[in-house]
XYZ file of C-alpha atoms in Angstrom:
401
model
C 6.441 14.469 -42.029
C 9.689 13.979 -43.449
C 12.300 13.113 -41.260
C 15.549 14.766 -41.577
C 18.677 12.234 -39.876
C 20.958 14.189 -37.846
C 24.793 14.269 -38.110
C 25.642 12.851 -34.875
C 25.791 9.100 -34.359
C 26.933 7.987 -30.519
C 27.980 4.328 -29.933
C 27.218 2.317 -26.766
C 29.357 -0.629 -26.495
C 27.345 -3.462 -25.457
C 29.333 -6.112 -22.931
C 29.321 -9.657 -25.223
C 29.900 -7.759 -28.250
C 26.534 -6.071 -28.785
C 27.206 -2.308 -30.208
C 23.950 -0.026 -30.061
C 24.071 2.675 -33.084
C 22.314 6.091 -31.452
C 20.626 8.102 -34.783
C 19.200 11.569 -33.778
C 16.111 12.659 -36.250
C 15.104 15.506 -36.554
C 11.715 16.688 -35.854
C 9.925 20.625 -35.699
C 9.718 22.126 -32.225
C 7.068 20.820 -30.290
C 5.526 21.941 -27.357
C 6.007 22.868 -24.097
C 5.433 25.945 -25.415
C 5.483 25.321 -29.591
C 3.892 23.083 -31.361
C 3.593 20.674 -34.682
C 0.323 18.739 -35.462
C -0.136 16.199 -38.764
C -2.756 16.281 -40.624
C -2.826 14.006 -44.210
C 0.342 13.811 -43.522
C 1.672 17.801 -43.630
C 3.138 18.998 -41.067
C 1.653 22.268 -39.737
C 3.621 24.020 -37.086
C 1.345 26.148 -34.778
C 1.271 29.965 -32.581
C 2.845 29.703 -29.537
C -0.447 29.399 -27.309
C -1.365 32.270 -25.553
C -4.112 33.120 -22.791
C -7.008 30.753 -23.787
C -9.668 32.526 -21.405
C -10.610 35.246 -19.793
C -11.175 34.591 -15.774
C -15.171 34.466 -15.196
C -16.008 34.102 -11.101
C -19.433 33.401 -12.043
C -21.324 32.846 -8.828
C -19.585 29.790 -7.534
C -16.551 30.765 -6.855
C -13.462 28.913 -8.565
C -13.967 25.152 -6.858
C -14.994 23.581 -10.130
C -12.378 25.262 -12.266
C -10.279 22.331 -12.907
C -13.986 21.264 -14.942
C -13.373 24.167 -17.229
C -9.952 23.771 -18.508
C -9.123 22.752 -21.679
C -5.694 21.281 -23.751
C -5.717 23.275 -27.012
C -3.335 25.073 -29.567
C -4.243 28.736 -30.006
C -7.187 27.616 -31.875
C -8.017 31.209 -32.999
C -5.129 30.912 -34.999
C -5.429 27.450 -36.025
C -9.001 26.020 -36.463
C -7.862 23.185 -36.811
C -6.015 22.408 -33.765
C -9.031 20.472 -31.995
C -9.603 17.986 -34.924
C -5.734 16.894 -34.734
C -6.581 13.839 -33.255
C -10.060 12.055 -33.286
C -8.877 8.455 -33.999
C -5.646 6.557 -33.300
C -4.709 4.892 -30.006
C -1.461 5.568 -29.306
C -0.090 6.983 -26.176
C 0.030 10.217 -24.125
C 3.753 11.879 -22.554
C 3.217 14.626 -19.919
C 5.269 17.284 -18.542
C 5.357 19.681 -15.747
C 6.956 22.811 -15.427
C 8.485 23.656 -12.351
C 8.686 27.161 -12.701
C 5.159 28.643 -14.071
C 3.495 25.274 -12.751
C 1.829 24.432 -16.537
C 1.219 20.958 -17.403
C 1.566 19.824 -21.147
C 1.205 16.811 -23.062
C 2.541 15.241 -26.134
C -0.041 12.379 -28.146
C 2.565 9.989 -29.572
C 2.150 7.309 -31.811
C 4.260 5.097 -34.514
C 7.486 6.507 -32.709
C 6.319 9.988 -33.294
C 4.839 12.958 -31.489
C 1.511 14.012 -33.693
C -0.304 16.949 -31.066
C 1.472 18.743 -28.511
C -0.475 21.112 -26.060
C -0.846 22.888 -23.191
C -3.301 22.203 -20.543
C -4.719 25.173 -18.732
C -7.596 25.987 -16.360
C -10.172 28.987 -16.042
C -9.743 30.690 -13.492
C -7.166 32.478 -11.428
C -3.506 31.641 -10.687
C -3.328 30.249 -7.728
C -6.332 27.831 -8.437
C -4.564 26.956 -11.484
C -1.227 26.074 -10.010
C -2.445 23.644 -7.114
C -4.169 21.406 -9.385
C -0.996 19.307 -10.930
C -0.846 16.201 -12.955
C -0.896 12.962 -10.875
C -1.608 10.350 -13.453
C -1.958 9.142 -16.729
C -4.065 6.188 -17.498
C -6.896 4.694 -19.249
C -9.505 5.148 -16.968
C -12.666 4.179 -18.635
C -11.718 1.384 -21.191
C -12.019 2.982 -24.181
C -8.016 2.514 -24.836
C -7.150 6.508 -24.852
C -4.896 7.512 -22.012
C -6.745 10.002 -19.679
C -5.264 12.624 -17.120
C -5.478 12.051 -13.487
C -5.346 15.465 -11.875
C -4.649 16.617 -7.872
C -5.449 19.562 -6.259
C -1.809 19.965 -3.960
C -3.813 22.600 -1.656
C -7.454 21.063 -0.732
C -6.906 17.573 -1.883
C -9.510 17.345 -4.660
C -9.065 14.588 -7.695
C -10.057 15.027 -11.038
C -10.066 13.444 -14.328
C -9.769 14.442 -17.577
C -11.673 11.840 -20.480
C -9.303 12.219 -23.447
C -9.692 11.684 -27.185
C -5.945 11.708 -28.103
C -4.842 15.291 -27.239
C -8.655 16.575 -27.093
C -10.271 16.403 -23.866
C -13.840 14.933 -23.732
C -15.494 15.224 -20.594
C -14.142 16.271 -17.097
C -15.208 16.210 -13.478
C -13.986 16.097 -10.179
C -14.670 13.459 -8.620
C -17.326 12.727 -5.746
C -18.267 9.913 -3.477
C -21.749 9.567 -1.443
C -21.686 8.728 2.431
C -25.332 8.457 4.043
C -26.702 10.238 0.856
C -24.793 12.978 1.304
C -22.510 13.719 -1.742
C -19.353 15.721 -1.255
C -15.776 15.906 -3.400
C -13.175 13.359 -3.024
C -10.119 14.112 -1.799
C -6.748 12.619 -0.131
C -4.551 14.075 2.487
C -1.395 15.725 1.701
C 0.576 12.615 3.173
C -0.677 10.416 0.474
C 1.129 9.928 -2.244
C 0.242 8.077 -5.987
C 2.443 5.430 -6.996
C 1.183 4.534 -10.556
C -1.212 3.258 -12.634
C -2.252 -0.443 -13.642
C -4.554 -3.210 -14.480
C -6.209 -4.325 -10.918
C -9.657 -4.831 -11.952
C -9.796 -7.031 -14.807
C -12.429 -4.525 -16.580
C -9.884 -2.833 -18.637
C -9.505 0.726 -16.928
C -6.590 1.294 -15.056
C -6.449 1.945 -11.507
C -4.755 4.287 -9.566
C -1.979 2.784 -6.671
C -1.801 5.619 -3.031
C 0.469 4.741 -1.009
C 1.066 6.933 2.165
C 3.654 7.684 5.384
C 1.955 4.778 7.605
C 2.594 2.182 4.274
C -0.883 1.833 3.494
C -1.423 1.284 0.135
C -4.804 1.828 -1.265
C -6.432 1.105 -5.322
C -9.265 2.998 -6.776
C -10.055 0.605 -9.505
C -11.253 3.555 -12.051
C -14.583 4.176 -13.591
C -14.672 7.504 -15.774
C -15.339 10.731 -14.539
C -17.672 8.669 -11.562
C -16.864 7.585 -8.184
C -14.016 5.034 -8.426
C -14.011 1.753 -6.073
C -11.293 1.824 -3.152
C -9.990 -1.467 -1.886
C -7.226 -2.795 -0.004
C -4.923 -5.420 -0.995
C -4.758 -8.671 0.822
C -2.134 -11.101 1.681
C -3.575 -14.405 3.634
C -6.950 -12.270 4.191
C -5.397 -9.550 5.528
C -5.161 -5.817 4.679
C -1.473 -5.725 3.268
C 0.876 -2.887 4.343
C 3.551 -1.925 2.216
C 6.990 -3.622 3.875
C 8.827 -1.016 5.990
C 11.742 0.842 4.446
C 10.970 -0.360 1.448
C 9.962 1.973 -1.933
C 7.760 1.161 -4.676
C 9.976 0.220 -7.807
C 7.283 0.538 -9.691
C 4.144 -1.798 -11.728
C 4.594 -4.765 -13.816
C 2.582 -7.893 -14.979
C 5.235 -10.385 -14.381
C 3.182 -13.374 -14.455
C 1.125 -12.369 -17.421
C -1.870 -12.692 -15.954
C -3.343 -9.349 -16.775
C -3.068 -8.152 -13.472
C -0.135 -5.278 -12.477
C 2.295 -6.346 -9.884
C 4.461 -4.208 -7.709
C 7.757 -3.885 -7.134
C 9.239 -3.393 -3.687
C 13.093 -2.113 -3.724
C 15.429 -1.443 -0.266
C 19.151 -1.799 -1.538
C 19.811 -5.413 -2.438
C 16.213 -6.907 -0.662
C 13.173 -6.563 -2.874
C 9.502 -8.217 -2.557
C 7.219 -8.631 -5.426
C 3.181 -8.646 -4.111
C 1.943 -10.662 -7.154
C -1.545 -9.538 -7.483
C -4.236 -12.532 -8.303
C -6.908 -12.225 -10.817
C -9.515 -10.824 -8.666
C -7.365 -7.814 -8.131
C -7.261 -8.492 -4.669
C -5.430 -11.067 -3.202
C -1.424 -10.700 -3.722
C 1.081 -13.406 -2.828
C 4.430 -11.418 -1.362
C 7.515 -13.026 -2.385
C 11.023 -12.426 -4.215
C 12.474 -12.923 -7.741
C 14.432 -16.196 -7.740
C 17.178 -14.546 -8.799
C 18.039 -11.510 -6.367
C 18.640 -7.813 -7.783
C 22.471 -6.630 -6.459
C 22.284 -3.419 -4.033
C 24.604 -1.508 -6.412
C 21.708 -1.049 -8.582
C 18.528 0.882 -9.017
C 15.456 -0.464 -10.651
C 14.761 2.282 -13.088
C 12.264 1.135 -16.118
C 9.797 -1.874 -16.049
C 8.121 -3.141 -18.809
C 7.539 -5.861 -21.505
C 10.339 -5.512 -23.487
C 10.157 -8.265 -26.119
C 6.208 -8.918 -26.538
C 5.773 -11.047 -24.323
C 3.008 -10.275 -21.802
C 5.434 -10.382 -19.110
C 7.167 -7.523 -17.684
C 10.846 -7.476 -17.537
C 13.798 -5.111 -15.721
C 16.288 -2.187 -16.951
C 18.545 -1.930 -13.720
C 20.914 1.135 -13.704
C 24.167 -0.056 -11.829
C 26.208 1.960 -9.808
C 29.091 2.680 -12.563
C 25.780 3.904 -14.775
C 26.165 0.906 -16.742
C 22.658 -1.171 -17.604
C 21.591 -4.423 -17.243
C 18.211 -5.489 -18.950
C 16.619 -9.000 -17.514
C 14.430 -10.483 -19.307
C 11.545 -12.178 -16.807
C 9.212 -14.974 -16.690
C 7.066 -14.854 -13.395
C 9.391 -15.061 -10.713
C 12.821 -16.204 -13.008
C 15.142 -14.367 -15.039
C 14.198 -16.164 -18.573
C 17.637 -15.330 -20.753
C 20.843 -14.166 -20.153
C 21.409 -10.902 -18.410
C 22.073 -8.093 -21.352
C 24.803 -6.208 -20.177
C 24.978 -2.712 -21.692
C 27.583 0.114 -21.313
C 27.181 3.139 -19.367
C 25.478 6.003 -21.613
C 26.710 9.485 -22.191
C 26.862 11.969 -19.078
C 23.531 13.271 -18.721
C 21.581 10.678 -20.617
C 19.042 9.540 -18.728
C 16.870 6.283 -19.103
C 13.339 7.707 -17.337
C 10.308 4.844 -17.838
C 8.721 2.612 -20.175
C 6.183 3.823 -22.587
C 4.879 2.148 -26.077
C 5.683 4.976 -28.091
C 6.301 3.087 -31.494
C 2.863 1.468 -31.503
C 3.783 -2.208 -31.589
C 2.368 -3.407 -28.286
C 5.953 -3.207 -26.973
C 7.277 -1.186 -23.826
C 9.982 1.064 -24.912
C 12.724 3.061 -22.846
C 12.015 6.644 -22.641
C 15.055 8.942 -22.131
C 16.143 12.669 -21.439
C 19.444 13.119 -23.641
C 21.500 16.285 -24.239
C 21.515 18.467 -27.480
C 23.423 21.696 -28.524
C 21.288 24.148 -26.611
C 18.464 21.869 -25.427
C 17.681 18.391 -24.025
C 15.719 16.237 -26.453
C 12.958 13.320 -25.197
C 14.356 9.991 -26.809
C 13.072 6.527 -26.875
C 15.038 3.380 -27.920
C 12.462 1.064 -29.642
C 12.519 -2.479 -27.927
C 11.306 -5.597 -29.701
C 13.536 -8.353 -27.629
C 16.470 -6.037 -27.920
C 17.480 -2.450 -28.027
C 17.232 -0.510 -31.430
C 18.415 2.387 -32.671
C 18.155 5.453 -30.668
C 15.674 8.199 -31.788
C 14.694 12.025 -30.794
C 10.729 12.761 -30.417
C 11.097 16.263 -30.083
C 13.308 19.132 -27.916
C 12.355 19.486 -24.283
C 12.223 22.857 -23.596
C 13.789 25.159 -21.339
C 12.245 27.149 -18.798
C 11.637 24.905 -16.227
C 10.007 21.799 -18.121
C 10.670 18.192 -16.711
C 8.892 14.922 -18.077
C 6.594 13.793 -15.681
C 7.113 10.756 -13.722
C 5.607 8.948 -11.095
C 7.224 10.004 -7.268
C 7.924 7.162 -4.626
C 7.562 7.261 -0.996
């Protein structure tokens, strides 16, 4: 797809003379609610989806609908749509919409968005409403990003195995007590934090946290049961620190292990998690992280294996450290407070290169657009994926207690 550069150009001042040039491209509508999929490299813009099935009770009621869901284009106008995406890695972007309670996702990869759908379930509204996205994550090794789903009125988890935009296989997700098998679920007051590497077999696992500061793993395994375990610090069952909110996840040491980040106004603790994904050593950053700033994207921003820090200061002005374990490495890079309403969300790899780059919500004309600045030791040049549209869709992000 060609790529058409917009007419607008925004400059950030950088503090130390660094000047970051902002180029909007332009790219076809894309879903929530329209979509573009490549194929050999023509663009192909599909129907806006409509209903994609016809409620069936069956005999068992609608328990197991979240099983019979799909993410598709309106295939009977586009054959095509399910063969989109059978090969390239890449990365997955969801979004929720607030108002009709759909989830979507975007497959990005090489900087651009290549599938865009629509998730849906069978079966009737209310069933399809209270299960919402929770996670995103690769949760049986086989490097594609899966979908981590909660049901907000019984509890129930499922998962989603994904192939790009396509989804695979799909179960909710059971555990055994005494031989007796029954569906797993979590308590409204549980909450999930994220997803990371805690296991050291390559599928991410997914971080609860809930209102008595437990904080519980389920190291991952597919569509089966997943492992639950408690941290430890000194042999004991850690408890998240008291008035304290997750940050977020982060390898800072580099030893393929996710971290996480503690945050209560200028304090912050850092459980370094050992190799056995176990074990965590709770301690601080040698340097400390002011008050007057929020911790708002964590990754590895120059290729490093170690993640580093985009703090959002209180004048909206940015400050990127770049980390080695438990120092700041470089130089703090000071950058200038964005545009009103721009809005630096999370780290994703969205350009393909093994790097973590800054996801953002900016404003357009009529629309907001999703944005990413690619990072490879420094920011680049600014760049639109596609409009975000209206109607009540937000990208999702991770909530913290």
């Amino acid at each position: 797809m060609k790529l058409k550069t917009r007419p607008w150009l925004i400059t950030l001042s950088l503090i130390g003379a660094l000047v970051l040039l902002f180029s909007f491209q332009n790219c076809a509508p894309m879903l929530p609610l329209e979509g573009v999929a490549t194929i050999n490299s023509n663009a192909r813009p599909t129907a806006t989806p409509g209903p994609l099935a016809t409620p069936n009770p069956g005999t068992g009621g609608y328990t197991q609908n979240v099983i019979d869901g799909m993410c598709s284009d309106n295939v009977s106008t586009d054959p095509m749509a399910a063969t989109y995406v059978t090969a390239a890695n890449g990365t997955l972007l969801g979004f929720k919409n607030t108002t009709t309670k759909q989830t979507a996702i975007w497959k990005v990869s090489g900087g651009n968005v290549i599938h865009g759908v629509v998730c849906s379930f069978q079966g009737p509204a209310p069933a399809d409403s209270a299960w919402e996205l929770a996670g995103i994550g690769d949760f049986n090794g086989d490097y594609q990003q899966d979908i981590l789903w909660r049901n907000s009125m019984n509890g129930k988890v499922a998962v989603w195995i994904m192939n790009g935009a396509n989804r695979t296989q799909a179960a909710i997700l059971t555990r055994t007590v005494s031989g007796v098998t029954s569906d797993l679920t979590m308590t409204s007051d549980w909450n999930v934090e994220g997803v990371g590497l805690f296991s050291g077999t390559g599928r991410y696992s997914v971080v609860w946290r809930n209102n008595a500061n437990e904080i519980q793993i389920w190291d991952m395994n597919g569509v089966s049961t997943p492992t639950s375990k408690n941290l430890q610090i000194s042999g004991t069952t850690a408890t998240a620190p008291a008035g304290y909110s997750i940050a977020g996840l982060g390898d800072f040491n580099a030893n393929y292990r996710s971290d996480i980040l503690f945050r209560n106004g200028d304090s912050h603790v850092v459980w370094f998690t050992a190799t056995d994904g176990v074990a965590v050593d709770a301690t601080t950053f040698v340097d400390p992280l002011p008050g007057s700033s929020s911790t708002k994207v964590i990754g590895d921003f120059n290729g490093d294996g170690k993640a580093d820090l985009l703090l959002v200061n209180s004048d909206r002005s940015m400050t990127v450290r770049y980390m080695s374990y438990r120092a700041q490495v470089t130089t703090a890079l000071q950058i200038a407070a964005p545009s009103e309403n721009w809005t630096p969300l999370f780290a994703q790899d969205v350009t393909s290169d093994n790097v973590a780059d800054w996801i953002w919500t900016i404003p357009g004309p009529s629309e907001r657009y999703v944005s990413f600045i690619p990072m490879a030791g420094a920011p680049g040049l600014m760049r639109t994926l596609n409009p975000l549209r209206s109607g009540g869709w937000e990208v999702f992000e991770y909530s913290h207690k």
